[in-house]
Short mmCIF file of C-alpha atoms in Angstrom, two decimals:
data_model
loop_
_atom_site.label_atom_id
_atom_site.label_comp_id
_atom_site.label_asym_id
_atom_site.label_seq_id
_atom_site.Cartn_x
_atom_site.Cartn_y
_atom_site.Cartn_z
CA MET C 1 -5.78 8.67 12.59
CA GLU C 2 -6.34 12.47 12.79
CA ARG C 3 -3.95 12.76 15.75
CA ALA C 4 -1.22 10.82 14.00
CA VAL C 5 -1.58 13.00 10.86
CA SER C 6 -1.57 16.17 12.91
CA ARG C 7 1.63 15.14 14.75
CA TYR C 8 3.32 14.22 11.49
CA LEU C 9 2.53 17.56 9.92
CA SER C 10 3.67 19.37 13.03
CA VAL C 11 7.05 17.73 12.66
CA ALA C 12 7.06 18.46 8.94
CA ASP C 13 6.39 22.16 9.49
CA ARG C 14 9.35 22.36 11.87
CA LEU C 15 11.71 20.54 9.53
CA VAL C 16 10.63 22.06 6.27
CA PRO C 17 8.66 25.17 7.24
CA GLY C 18 6.25 26.45 4.63
CA ARG C 19 7.06 23.70 2.08
CA ILE C 20 4.26 21.20 2.53
CA ARG C 21 1.40 23.08 0.85
CA GLY C 22 -0.94 20.16 0.36
CA PHE C 23 -1.50 16.96 2.24
CA TYR C 24 -4.01 14.24 1.24
CA VAL C 25 -4.71 10.89 2.84
CA VAL C 26 -5.40 8.00 0.45
CA GLY C 27 -5.18 4.23 0.88
CA SER C 28 -7.36 2.44 3.39
CA VAL C 29 -8.53 5.67 4.98
CA ALA C 30 -9.96 6.97 1.71
CA LEU C 31 -11.43 3.53 0.88
CA GLY C 32 -13.22 3.27 4.22
CA ALA C 33 -11.14 0.32 5.48
CA TRP C 34 -8.73 1.92 7.93
CA ARG C 35 -8.46 0.18 11.31
CA SER C 36 -6.80 1.70 14.36
CA GLY C 37 -3.80 -0.32 15.53
CA ARG C 38 -3.68 -2.34 12.37
CA SER C 39 -3.52 -0.08 9.34
CA ASP C 40 -0.92 2.32 7.98
CA ILE C 41 -1.73 5.82 6.84
CA ASP C 42 -0.96 6.50 3.20
CA PHE C 43 -0.57 10.04 1.96
CA VAL C 44 0.27 12.30 -0.99
CA ALA C 45 2.09 15.49 0.01
CA VAL C 46 2.50 18.54 -2.22
CA VAL C 47 5.86 20.30 -1.85
CA ASP C 48 6.17 23.95 -2.81
CA GLY C 49 9.13 24.65 -5.11
CA ASP C 50 12.20 22.53 -5.84
CA ALA C 51 13.72 20.39 -3.14
CA GLY C 52 17.44 20.74 -2.70
CA GLU C 53 19.85 18.49 -0.78
CA ARG C 54 18.99 20.18 2.56
CA ASP C 55 15.25 19.60 2.00
CA LEU C 56 15.78 15.93 1.06
CA ARG C 57 17.81 15.29 4.20
CA ARG C 58 15.09 16.83 6.24
CA LEU C 59 12.36 14.86 4.48
CA SER C 60 14.37 11.75 5.29
CA LEU C 61 14.50 12.82 8.95
CA LEU C 62 10.77 13.54 8.80
CA HIS C 63 10.14 9.94 7.91
CA LYS C 64 11.92 8.87 11.13
CA ALA C 65 10.84 11.66 13.50
CA GLY C 66 7.25 11.83 12.29
CA ASN C 67 6.67 8.15 12.87
CA VAL C 68 8.26 7.90 16.32
CA PRO C 69 4.87 7.42 18.11
CA ALA C 70 3.87 4.53 15.82
CA ALA C 71 7.29 2.86 16.31
CA GLY C 72 7.02 3.35 20.06
CA GLN C 73 3.63 1.67 20.22
CA ALA C 74 4.94 -1.27 18.15
CA LEU C 75 7.85 -1.72 20.58
CA ILE C 76 5.54 -1.52 23.62
CA ARG C 77 3.26 -4.18 22.11
CA ALA C 78 6.23 -6.27 20.89
CA ARG C 79 4.95 -6.20 17.28
CA PRO C 80 7.32 -6.72 14.32
CA ALA C 81 5.05 -4.56 12.10
CA VAL C 82 4.44 -0.85 12.80
CA PRO C 83 0.79 -0.03 12.23
CA GLY C 84 -0.09 3.62 12.17
CA THR C 85 3.08 4.48 10.20
CA LEU C 86 2.59 7.34 7.73
CA ASN C 87 3.80 6.25 4.31
CA GLY C 88 3.60 8.43 1.20
CA VAL C 89 4.96 10.33 -1.67
CA PHE C 90 6.15 13.94 -2.02
CA VAL C 91 5.28 15.63 -5.32
CA ALA C 92 6.31 19.15 -6.45
CA SER C 93 3.36 21.43 -6.85
CA GLY C 94 4.41 22.30 -10.38
CA ASP C 95 4.16 18.61 -11.45
CA LEU C 96 0.63 17.91 -10.20
CA ARG C 97 -1.02 18.50 -13.56
CA GLU C 98 1.30 16.13 -15.39
CA PRO C 99 0.01 12.65 -16.35
CA VAL C 100 0.69 10.61 -13.28
CA THR C 101 3.08 8.11 -14.97
CA ARG C 102 5.22 11.03 -16.07
CA ILE C 103 5.57 12.51 -12.59
CA ARG C 104 9.02 12.13 -10.99
CA PRO C 105 8.35 12.43 -7.25
CA VAL C 106 10.55 14.52 -5.06
CA ALA C 107 10.82 11.62 -2.63
CA SER C 108 8.79 8.88 -0.99
CA HIS C 109 8.97 6.67 2.06
CA SER C 110 7.41 3.32 2.93
CA GLY C 111 8.08 1.28 6.00
CA TRP C 112 11.71 2.00 6.90
CA ARG C 113 12.71 2.97 3.39
CA PHE C 114 13.22 6.53 2.16
CA LYS C 115 13.77 7.13 -1.57
CA ARG C 116 14.93 10.23 -3.33
CA GLY C 117 13.55 11.25 -6.69
CA ARG C 118 11.13 8.27 -6.98
CA GLY C 119 8.07 6.81 -5.50
CA PHE C 120 5.84 3.89 -6.47
CA GLU C 121 2.79 5.71 -5.08
CA ALA C 122 2.60 8.13 -8.02
CA ASN C 123 0.59 5.74 -10.18
CA PRO C 124 -2.86 5.53 -11.78
CA VAL C 125 -4.41 3.63 -8.85
CA VAL C 126 -3.32 6.04 -6.13
CA TRP C 127 -4.16 9.07 -8.28
CA LYS C 128 -7.63 7.67 -9.01
CA VAL C 129 -8.25 7.24 -5.29
CA LEU C 130 -6.82 10.64 -4.59
CA LEU C 131 -9.04 12.29 -7.16
CA GLU C 132 -12.24 10.52 -6.25
CA LYS C 133 -11.94 9.81 -2.52
CA GLY C 134 -8.84 11.47 -1.15
CA VAL C 135 -9.16 13.07 2.30
CA THR C 136 -7.93 16.70 2.30
CA VAL C 137 -5.93 17.62 5.33
CA ARG C 138 -4.22 20.67 3.89
CA GLY C 139 -4.64 22.50 0.59
CA PRO C 140 -7.37 22.69 -2.13
CA ALA C 141 -9.74 19.79 -2.64
CA PRO C 142 -8.34 17.04 -4.94
CA HIS C 143 -10.67 17.92 -7.82
CA GLU C 144 -9.13 21.44 -7.89
CA LEU C 145 -5.58 20.13 -8.41
CA GLY C 146 -5.87 19.34 -12.10
CA LEU C 147 -4.82 15.75 -11.61
CA ASP C 148 -4.44 13.38 -14.52
CA PRO C 149 -4.71 9.77 -13.25
CA GLU C 150 -4.56 8.48 -16.82
CA PRO C 151 -7.69 6.37 -16.64
CA GLY C 152 -6.90 4.86 -20.06
CA ARG C 153 -3.78 3.23 -18.52
CA LEU C 154 -5.39 1.91 -15.34
CA ARG C 155 -6.11 -1.56 -16.62
CA GLU C 156 -2.72 -1.87 -18.28
CA TRP C 157 -0.91 -0.66 -15.18
CA ASN C 158 -2.70 -3.24 -12.93
CA LEU C 159 -1.98 -6.07 -15.41
CA ARG C 160 1.67 -5.08 -15.49
CA GLN C 161 1.86 -5.24 -11.70
CA LEU C 162 0.24 -8.67 -11.66
CA HIS C 163 2.45 -10.11 -14.35
CA GLY C 164 5.56 -8.36 -13.05
CA HIS C 165 5.82 -7.88 -9.31
CA PHE C 166 3.25 -10.41 -8.13
CA SER C 167 4.23 -13.06 -10.60
CA THR C 168 7.78 -12.76 -9.34
CA TRP C 169 6.52 -12.79 -5.75
CA ALA C 170 4.46 -15.93 -6.37
CA GLY C 171 7.49 -17.67 -7.83
CA ARG C 172 9.59 -16.83 -4.77
CA ALA C 173 6.78 -17.92 -2.48
CA MET C 174 6.75 -21.31 -4.15
CA SER C 175 10.47 -21.70 -3.86
CA GLY C 176 12.53 -22.90 -0.94
CA ARG C 177 13.20 -19.33 0.09
CA PRO C 178 9.84 -17.50 0.33
CA PRO C 179 9.71 -13.71 0.93
CA ARG C 180 10.35 -12.45 4.46
CA LYS C 181 10.50 -9.16 6.22
CA PRO C 182 12.51 -8.10 9.29
CA LEU C 183 11.13 -9.98 12.30
CA GLN C 184 8.24 -11.36 10.23
CA PRO C 185 8.27 -15.04 9.26
CA ALA C 186 7.42 -16.10 5.71
CA HIS C 187 3.90 -17.39 6.51
CA ARG C 188 2.84 -13.99 7.95
CA VAL C 189 4.24 -12.15 4.96
CA ALA C 190 2.37 -14.54 2.66
CA LEU C 191 -0.94 -14.05 4.39
CA ALA C 192 -0.47 -10.27 4.30
CA THR C 193 0.11 -10.41 0.53
CA VAL C 194 -2.65 -12.84 -0.48
CA LEU C 195 -5.35 -10.22 -0.94
CA SER C 196 -3.39 -7.80 -3.11
CA PRO C 197 -3.70 -9.68 -6.44
CA PRO C 198 -7.47 -10.11 -6.18
CA ARG C 199 -7.70 -6.35 -5.50
CA LEU C 200 -5.84 -5.65 -8.73
CA HIS C 201 -7.87 -8.30 -10.53
CA HIS C 202 -11.03 -6.42 -9.50
CA THR C 203 -9.68 -3.17 -10.92
CA VAL C 204 -8.75 -4.96 -14.25
CA VAL C 205 -12.28 -6.33 -14.54
CA THR C 206 -14.37 -3.34 -13.24
CA GLY C 207 -12.13 -0.23 -13.47
CA GLU C 208 -12.77 0.47 -9.76
CA VAL C 209 -10.35 0.43 -6.83
CA ILE C 210 -11.32 -1.38 -3.66
CA SER C 211 -9.74 -2.13 -0.26
CA LYS C 212 -8.05 -5.44 0.57
CA GLU C 213 -10.99 -6.28 2.79
CA ALA C 214 -13.39 -5.82 -0.07
CA ALA C 215 -11.00 -7.77 -2.27
CA ALA C 216 -11.41 -10.74 0.06
CA GLU C 217 -15.15 -10.77 -0.54
CA TYR C 218 -14.58 -10.32 -4.28
CA ALA C 219 -12.14 -13.26 -4.29
CA LEU C 220 -14.64 -15.51 -2.45
CA ASP C 221 -17.19 -14.71 -5.15
CA THR C 222 -14.78 -15.07 -8.04
CA PHE C 223 -12.34 -17.90 -7.43
CA GLU C 224 -12.80 -21.65 -6.79
CA ALA C 225 -13.94 -22.85 -3.36
CA ARG C 226 -10.67 -24.66 -2.80
CA TRP C 227 -9.10 -21.21 -2.18
CA HIS C 228 -11.73 -20.02 0.23
CA PRO C 229 -10.05 -21.18 3.45
CA LEU C 230 -6.82 -19.38 2.50
CA ILE C 231 -8.74 -16.20 1.60
CA ARG C 232 -10.71 -16.31 4.87
CA LEU C 233 -7.57 -16.91 6.87
CA ALA C 234 -5.85 -13.96 5.20
CA LEU C 235 -8.88 -11.73 5.91
CA ALA C 236 -9.00 -12.83 9.54
CA ARG C 237 -5.29 -12.02 9.98
CA ARG C 238 -5.86 -8.60 8.40
CA LEU C 239 -8.74 -7.85 10.70
CA GLY C 240 -6.90 -9.20 13.80
CA LEU C 241 -9.43 -12.01 14.29
CA PRO C 242 -8.80 -15.67 15.19
CA ALA C 243 -8.40 -18.15 12.41
CA PRO C 244 -11.84 -19.19 11.08
CA ALA C 245 -13.14 -22.33 12.64
CA GLY C 246 -14.68 -25.16 10.55
CA GLY C 247 -14.46 -25.77 6.86
CA GLY C 248 -10.71 -25.05 6.90
CA ASP C 249 -7.96 -26.65 4.88
CA ALA C 250 -5.75 -28.79 7.08
CA SER C 251 -2.68 -27.77 5.08
CA LEU C 252 -3.16 -24.18 6.30
CA SER C 253 -2.06 -25.28 9.74
CA ASP C 254 1.39 -26.02 8.26
CA ARG C 255 3.16 -22.67 8.35
CA ARG C 256 5.93 -23.86 6.06
CA ARG C 257 3.29 -24.75 3.44
CA LEU C 258 1.41 -21.42 3.63
CA PRO C 259 3.73 -19.37 1.32
CA HIS C 260 3.54 -22.08 -1.37
CA LEU C 261 -0.24 -22.10 -1.24
CA ALA C 262 -0.29 -18.30 -1.42
CA GLY C 263 1.92 -18.43 -4.46
CA GLU C 264 -0.33 -20.97 -6.21
CA PHE C 265 -3.42 -18.85 -5.52
CA MET C 266 -1.64 -15.74 -6.81
CA ARG C 267 -0.73 -17.49 -10.04
CA GLU C 268 -4.37 -18.47 -10.60
CA VAL C 269 -5.47 -14.85 -10.00
CA ILE C 270 -2.86 -13.58 -12.41
CA THR C 271 -3.87 -16.04 -15.16
CA SER C 272 -7.51 -15.17 -14.73
CA ALA C 273 -6.82 -11.46 -15.15
CA GLY C 274 -5.59 -12.01 -18.72
CA PRO C 275 -2.30 -11.39 -20.53
CA GLY C 276 -0.13 -8.55 -19.37
#
């Protein structure tokens, strides 16, 4: 992880010299659940001054050039996903003290997508992780940044995600055209998404943010036993382990059925979380 971040920042310093004044790793790294060869690296970068057209073009190039090693490894291993990719949000230093939901990011990138002037990652969940557990690579410690993660809006934000994005996702999963990604079949996308709603449910109930791996254990303790085979299968796929043997649901062997099951489970999680 350290080598990938160091390479990325080295490219950043050549493309936008002197502009990246702070760099903080969040996500699975901060939550103690990062796994080499399987996890992405999520970050929050602090940009000094305003970003003009030239800077935005170079940040877009940074997304591609800074992630070349991860893409190369994925090609070598013939993987449709690209673990080790650095994904994150760029925020102007002058905006750091703003309530997080009022921050308009300079840019962000996730997967193969680069976005100007916006970024989902500037939200109460990421800011809470940044403030409490963020890993400082460059710049002052997170508690010195004057961050406002808006804790009073944390529960509302998670409920909105459940009743908005994930409710829509569940509906698509249960349709005849479940969500897919480039080179990834629908059943793999479904299994990769199953643990996200329980993670948000945990935050709604407890006010704490956990990893997807911890969310699997939470889901096993919280939801009916009929969902346990699906949860365990999703966790095994996340950890790169074989499918659990024994006590499984025969329907899980039908890849065409998996997205529908995932959608049903998500709908139960969303209902359990309460009204949005």
